[in-house]
Short mmCIF file of C-alpha atoms in Angstrom, two decimals:
data_model
loop_
_atom_site.label_atom_id
_atom_site.label_comp_id
_atom_site.label_asym_id
_atom_site.label_seq_id
_atom_site.Cartn_x
_atom_site.Cartn_y
_atom_site.Cartn_z
CA UNK Z 1 41.88 214.30 147.42
CA UNK Z 2 38.36 214.95 148.74
CA UNK Z 3 39.42 213.99 152.26
CA UNK Z 4 42.51 216.22 152.26
CA UNK Z 5 40.79 219.19 150.64
CA UNK Z 6 37.85 218.86 153.05
CA UNK Z 7 40.21 219.03 156.06
CA UNK Z 8 42.10 221.98 154.55
CA UNK Z 9 38.85 223.95 154.15
CA UNK Z 10 38.89 224.57 157.90
CA UNK Z 11 42.47 225.93 157.83
CA UNK Z 12 42.04 229.60 156.97
CA UNK Z 13 45.81 230.19 157.05
CA UNK Z 14 46.12 228.53 153.62
CA UNK Z 15 44.92 230.18 150.42
CA UNK Z 16 43.26 228.21 147.61
CA UNK Z 17 46.41 227.50 145.50
CA UNK Z 18 48.26 226.28 148.62
CA UNK Z 19 45.39 223.92 149.47
CA UNK Z 20 45.45 222.51 145.94
CA UNK Z 21 49.25 221.99 146.10
CA UNK Z 22 49.00 220.22 149.49
CA UNK Z 23 46.23 218.00 148.09
CA UNK Z 24 48.43 217.15 145.10
CA UNK Z 25 51.30 216.15 147.41
CA UNK Z 26 48.91 214.03 149.50
CA UNK Z 27 47.70 212.10 146.47
CA UNK Z 28 51.27 211.58 145.19
CA UNK Z 29 52.17 210.20 148.65
CA UNK Z 30 49.18 207.84 148.47
CA UNK Z 31 50.29 206.65 144.99
CA UNK Z 32 53.77 205.84 146.34
CA UNK Z 33 52.23 204.16 149.39
CA UNK Z 34 50.21 201.78 147.18
CA UNK Z 35 53.16 200.78 144.98
CA UNK Z 36 52.35 202.84 141.83
CA UNK Z 37 50.15 200.18 140.21
CA UNK Z 38 48.86 201.21 136.72
CA UNK Z 39 45.27 202.06 137.84
CA UNK Z 40 46.47 204.18 140.80
CA UNK Z 41 49.18 205.86 138.70
CA UNK Z 42 46.62 206.58 135.96
CA UNK Z 43 44.21 208.12 138.46
CA UNK Z 44 47.01 210.22 139.99
CA UNK Z 45 48.16 211.65 136.64
CA UNK Z 46 44.55 212.52 135.70
CA UNK Z 47 44.06 214.16 139.09
CA UNK Z 48 47.30 216.18 138.78
CA UNK Z 49 46.18 217.43 135.34
CA UNK Z 50 42.90 218.52 136.92
CA UNK Z 51 44.71 220.34 139.77
CA UNK Z 52 47.12 222.09 137.37
CA UNK Z 53 44.14 223.32 135.33
CA UNK Z 54 42.64 224.74 138.56
CA UNK Z 55 45.90 226.46 139.51
CA UNK Z 56 46.27 228.18 136.12
CA UNK Z 57 42.52 228.68 135.51
CA UNK Z 58 42.73 226.66 132.32
CA UNK Z 59 40.00 224.57 130.72
CA UNK Z 60 40.22 220.90 131.78
CA UNK Z 61 39.76 218.08 129.25
CA UNK Z 62 39.14 214.59 130.61
CA UNK Z 63 40.15 213.02 127.29
CA UNK Z 64 43.47 214.91 127.18
CA UNK Z 65 44.22 214.01 130.80
CA UNK Z 66 43.45 210.32 130.18
CA UNK Z 67 45.61 210.27 127.04
CA UNK Z 68 48.45 212.07 128.83
CA UNK Z 69 48.31 209.53 131.69
CA UNK Z 70 48.57 206.67 129.18
CA UNK Z 71 51.56 208.29 127.43
CA UNK Z 72 53.39 208.83 130.74
CA UNK Z 73 52.79 205.22 131.82
CA UNK Z 74 54.04 203.91 128.45
CA UNK Z 75 57.16 206.11 128.62
CA UNK Z 76 57.94 204.58 132.02
CA UNK Z 77 57.35 201.03 130.79
CA UNK Z 78 56.20 200.36 127.22
CA UNK Z 79 55.19 196.80 128.19
CA UNK Z 80 52.27 198.29 130.12
CA UNK Z 81 50.49 198.36 126.77
CA UNK Z 82 50.06 194.57 127.01
CA UNK Z 83 49.16 194.60 130.71
CA UNK Z 84 45.47 193.62 131.30
CA UNK Z 85 45.35 195.97 134.29
CA UNK Z 86 46.49 198.89 132.10
CA UNK Z 87 44.06 198.05 129.31
CA UNK Z 88 41.01 197.50 131.53
CA UNK Z 89 41.76 200.60 133.59
CA UNK Z 90 41.99 202.96 130.62
CA UNK Z 91 39.15 201.40 128.65
CA UNK Z 92 36.86 201.57 131.70
CA UNK Z 93 37.80 205.22 132.28
CA UNK Z 94 37.19 206.12 128.65
CA UNK Z 95 33.83 204.33 128.73
CA UNK Z 96 32.77 206.33 131.80
CA UNK Z 97 33.75 209.77 130.46
CA UNK Z 98 32.30 208.95 127.02
CA UNK Z 99 28.96 207.31 127.93
CA UNK Z 100 28.09 208.69 131.37
CA UNK Z 101 27.45 212.36 130.37
CA UNK Z 102 25.32 211.26 127.41
CA UNK Z 103 23.20 208.78 129.38
CA UNK Z 104 22.77 211.12 132.37
CA UNK Z 105 21.77 214.03 130.12
CA UNK Z 106 19.26 211.75 128.43
CA UNK Z 107 17.50 210.79 131.71
CA UNK Z 108 18.19 213.90 133.84
CA UNK Z 109 14.75 215.44 133.41
CA UNK Z 110 13.00 212.13 134.09
CA UNK Z 111 14.72 211.53 137.44
CA UNK Z 112 14.56 215.05 138.90
CA UNK Z 113 11.68 214.02 141.21
CA UNK Z 114 13.58 211.08 142.72
CA UNK Z 115 15.21 211.22 146.15
CA UNK Z 116 18.95 211.97 146.42
CA UNK Z 117 19.68 208.36 147.46
CA UNK Z 118 17.87 206.95 144.41
CA UNK Z 119 19.66 209.41 142.12
CA UNK Z 120 23.01 208.39 143.66
CA UNK Z 121 22.23 204.68 143.11
CA UNK Z 122 21.15 205.38 139.54
CA UNK Z 123 24.37 207.31 138.87
CA UNK Z 124 26.43 204.39 140.20
CA UNK Z 125 24.50 202.05 137.92
CA UNK Z 126 25.16 204.28 134.87
CA UNK Z 127 28.88 204.49 135.73
CA UNK Z 128 29.11 200.69 136.01
CA UNK Z 129 27.25 200.12 132.74
CA UNK Z 130 29.42 202.71 130.95
CA UNK Z 131 32.61 201.00 132.11
CA UNK Z 132 31.31 197.48 131.35
CA UNK Z 133 30.20 198.39 127.81
CA UNK Z 134 33.67 199.57 126.85
CA UNK Z 135 35.61 196.79 128.60
CA UNK Z 136 33.38 193.90 127.43
CA UNK Z 137 35.69 192.60 124.64
CA UNK Z 138 38.71 192.73 126.98
CA UNK Z 139 36.81 190.91 129.73
CA UNK Z 140 35.90 188.17 127.24
CA UNK Z 141 39.52 187.92 126.01
CA UNK Z 142 41.05 187.62 129.50
CA UNK Z 143 38.32 185.88 131.49
CA UNK Z 144 36.11 184.16 128.85
CA UNK Z 145 33.01 185.09 130.82
CA UNK Z 146 30.78 188.07 131.49
CA UNK Z 147 29.10 188.89 134.80
CA UNK Z 148 25.36 189.48 134.67
CA UNK Z 149 25.10 190.70 138.28
CA UNK Z 150 28.00 193.19 138.39
CA UNK Z 151 25.65 196.05 137.45
CA UNK Z 152 23.75 195.41 140.69
CA UNK Z 153 26.62 194.28 142.93
CA UNK Z 154 28.68 197.40 142.17
CA UNK Z 155 25.94 199.56 143.69
CA UNK Z 156 26.92 198.01 147.04
CA UNK Z 157 30.61 197.26 146.41
CA UNK Z 158 31.78 200.69 145.14
CA UNK Z 159 30.55 202.73 148.17
CA UNK Z 160 31.97 200.12 150.57
CA UNK Z 161 35.31 200.27 148.72
CA UNK Z 162 35.41 204.01 149.37
CA UNK Z 163 34.54 203.54 153.07
CA UNK Z 164 37.28 200.92 153.43
CA UNK Z 165 39.76 203.25 151.74
CA UNK Z 166 38.94 206.18 154.05
CA UNK Z 167 39.05 204.02 157.19
CA UNK Z 168 42.36 202.43 156.14
CA UNK Z 169 44.02 205.80 155.49
CA UNK Z 170 42.76 206.97 158.90
CA UNK Z 171 44.22 203.84 160.51
CA UNK Z 172 47.57 204.46 158.79
CA UNK Z 173 47.87 207.90 160.40
CA UNK Z 174 46.48 206.84 163.81
CA UNK Z 175 48.54 203.66 164.17
CA UNK Z 176 50.69 205.24 166.93
CA UNK Z 177 47.59 205.82 169.04
CA UNK Z 178 46.93 202.36 170.52
CA UNK Z 179 43.39 203.13 171.72
CA UNK Z 180 42.08 204.70 168.48
CA UNK Z 181 43.94 202.31 166.14
CA UNK Z 182 42.58 199.27 168.02
CA UNK Z 183 38.91 200.27 167.62
CA UNK Z 184 39.47 201.55 164.08
CA UNK Z 185 41.05 198.22 163.08
CA UNK Z 186 37.99 196.40 164.45
CA UNK Z 187 35.73 198.68 162.42
CA UNK Z 188 37.81 198.06 159.26
CA UNK Z 189 37.62 194.31 159.88
CA UNK Z 190 33.82 194.51 160.30
CA UNK Z 191 33.36 196.49 157.06
CA UNK Z 192 35.76 194.17 155.20
CA UNK Z 193 33.77 191.09 156.29
CA UNK Z 194 30.53 192.69 155.03
CA UNK Z 195 32.34 193.62 151.78
CA UNK Z 196 33.50 190.03 151.18
CA UNK Z 197 30.11 188.57 152.13
CA UNK Z 198 28.35 190.80 149.59
CA UNK Z 199 30.80 189.77 146.84
CA UNK Z 200 30.42 186.08 147.71
CA UNK Z 201 26.63 186.39 147.79
CA UNK Z 202 26.50 187.81 144.26
CA UNK Z 203 29.12 185.33 143.04
CA UNK Z 204 26.92 182.43 144.21
CA UNK Z 205 23.78 183.68 142.45
CA UNK Z 206 22.77 180.97 139.92
CA UNK Z 207 23.77 181.88 136.35
CA UNK Z 208 25.49 185.05 137.63
CA UNK Z 209 27.95 184.92 134.73
CA UNK Z 210 27.87 183.77 131.12
CA UNK Z 211 30.84 181.87 129.67
CA UNK Z 212 31.68 183.08 126.17
CA UNK Z 213 34.54 182.12 123.87
CA UNK Z 214 37.33 184.37 122.62
CA UNK Z 215 35.97 187.17 120.36
CA UNK Z 216 37.47 187.55 116.88
CA UNK Z 217 39.38 190.64 115.74
CA UNK Z 218 36.69 191.68 113.24
CA UNK Z 219 33.98 191.28 115.89
CA UNK Z 220 35.92 193.51 118.30
CA UNK Z 221 36.45 196.16 115.60
CA UNK Z 222 32.75 196.33 114.68
CA UNK Z 223 31.72 196.26 118.34
CA UNK Z 224 33.78 199.36 119.18
CA UNK Z 225 32.63 201.13 116.01
CA UNK Z 226 29.04 200.48 117.07
CA UNK Z 227 29.39 201.59 120.73
CA UNK Z 228 31.34 204.75 119.78
CA UNK Z 229 28.87 205.77 117.06
CA UNK Z 230 25.76 204.90 119.11
CA UNK Z 231 25.65 208.08 121.30
CA UNK Z 232 26.42 210.26 118.26
CA UNK Z 233 23.62 208.70 116.21
CA UNK Z 234 21.17 208.87 119.13
CA UNK Z 235 21.89 212.59 119.60
CA UNK Z 236 21.12 213.16 115.93
CA UNK Z 237 18.06 210.86 116.17
CA UNK Z 238 19.25 208.71 113.29
CA UNK Z 239 17.45 205.57 114.45
CA UNK Z 240 17.43 203.89 111.03
CA UNK Z 241 21.23 204.30 110.79
CA UNK Z 242 21.59 202.64 114.22
CA UNK Z 243 19.34 199.76 113.17
CA UNK Z 244 21.25 199.31 109.88
CA UNK Z 245 24.61 199.31 111.65
CA UNK Z 246 23.31 196.83 114.25
CA UNK Z 247 22.13 194.46 111.49
CA UNK Z 248 25.56 194.72 109.80
CA UNK Z 249 27.25 194.08 113.16
CA UNK Z 250 25.18 190.92 113.81
CA UNK Z 251 25.78 189.76 110.21
CA UNK Z 252 29.55 190.15 110.67
CA UNK Z 253 29.46 188.04 113.85
CA UNK Z 254 27.42 185.31 112.14
CA UNK Z 255 29.74 185.42 109.08
CA UNK Z 256 32.92 185.23 111.19
CA UNK Z 257 31.55 182.36 113.28
CA UNK Z 258 30.33 180.30 110.33
CA UNK Z 259 33.61 180.77 108.41
CA UNK Z 260 35.60 178.93 111.08
CA UNK Z 261 37.00 175.84 109.33
CA UNK Z 262 39.00 172.99 110.78
CA UNK Z 263 42.73 172.97 110.12
CA UNK Z 264 45.52 170.90 111.60
CA UNK Z 265 46.88 172.61 114.67
CA UNK Z 266 49.34 171.70 117.45
CA UNK Z 267 49.35 173.54 120.81
CA UNK Z 268 52.12 173.01 123.36
CA UNK Z 269 51.28 173.98 126.96
CA UNK Z 270 53.90 175.30 129.33
CA UNK Z 271 53.29 173.04 132.35
CA UNK Z 272 56.83 172.91 133.72
CA UNK Z 273 57.84 169.24 133.83
CA UNK Z 274 55.75 167.48 131.17
CA UNK Z 275 54.67 167.54 127.54
CA UNK Z 276 51.01 168.55 127.53
CA UNK Z 277 50.12 168.81 123.84
CA UNK Z 278 46.79 169.29 122.07
CA UNK Z 279 46.36 168.10 118.48
CA UNK Z 280 43.42 169.42 116.43
CA UNK Z 281 43.15 167.47 113.20
CA UNK Z 282 41.75 168.70 109.88
CA UNK Z 283 38.72 166.39 110.27
CA UNK Z 284 37.74 167.99 113.59
CA UNK Z 285 39.25 165.51 116.08
CA UNK Z 286 40.79 166.73 119.35
CA UNK Z 287 43.64 164.66 120.80
CA UNK Z 288 45.26 165.53 124.14
CA UNK Z 289 48.65 164.06 125.08
CA UNK Z 290 49.92 164.11 128.68
CA UNK Z 291 47.15 165.82 130.65
CA UNK Z 292 48.59 165.11 134.09
CA UNK Z 293 49.37 167.53 136.88
CA UNK Z 294 50.46 167.40 140.50
CA UNK Z 295 49.11 168.41 143.89
CA UNK Z 296 50.65 171.90 143.68
CA UNK Z 297 49.42 172.87 140.21
CA UNK Z 298 46.24 171.74 138.47
CA UNK Z 299 47.13 171.64 134.75
CA UNK Z 300 43.54 170.90 133.77
CA UNK Z 301 42.08 173.86 135.63
CA UNK Z 302 44.71 176.52 134.92
CA UNK Z 303 46.04 175.58 131.47
CA UNK Z 304 43.88 173.17 129.48
CA UNK Z 305 40.33 174.24 130.42
CA UNK Z 306 40.84 178.01 129.73
CA UNK Z 307 42.44 177.21 126.35
CA UNK Z 308 39.65 174.83 125.32
CA UNK Z 309 36.99 177.30 126.45
CA UNK Z 310 38.58 180.06 124.36
CA UNK Z 311 38.79 177.85 121.29
CA UNK Z 312 35.30 176.34 121.72
CA UNK Z 313 36.62 172.79 122.18
CA UNK Z 314 33.75 171.01 123.96
CA UNK Z 315 34.96 167.43 123.55
CA UNK Z 316 38.18 165.42 123.57
CA UNK Z 317 38.22 162.42 121.19
CA UNK Z 318 41.43 160.80 122.38
#
């Protein structure tokens, strides 16, 4: 949108509403070009709501636009509700629009003397933290680990992602020009290599991520209650209320964890040809039957290990 609108600024033959409409069509074209994945579709719907509010001079609500995008996506395919991409995308967006204004308002006066580059880096950091705070339970559910370096790595990765996007769109439109497309493709390749190297560098940092088991439903509920109420309580300077709620939150986690009791349980793993079965007995024994795999599919890596990590099974007895 920024690219299209920037180019249209130099075309005096178009009035403001026409420029907005052309920008809307450009973004819809980009959405179709990328295959209408949930994050891109979500961003497009939010953007269209923003443009419509500009056209009719109406007040724009980020929360309403985000909710409307979710409703549209669920009308198209209700199974999106259980799609990790859908969940992470909307939770991250909500975290950004909920936390970012509060945090930035809180530190705005203290950073006014910083350079524009430092302010930009700090804003990126706040955006990343805001998204990570609200997606943390989902990340633990789907990946069983939490990255400790993503707050720093995103400062480099997010701007490079934007540069790659702009260069790639430029290449798409200049592909018929052999000379320009050749040198642009080399530039894209160069930026992409740097992009991957940065990601690999941060991924190889010792202890860059912490492996954590599957959070319980009650823990998730109290976590979201705490993070949603935190900005409200801080605005009202109710520090004792925050401390009390935090103590209750920690107590709930301890209570839920200590209440876990052994019970007999059988888990069948879908491994194609085979009968991989895990027995958990009432006296705390773990028995695994048929743990084999083949050269094409590692049952241990992709099926058994993630399940045992989620369920805090650290040892097999038989």
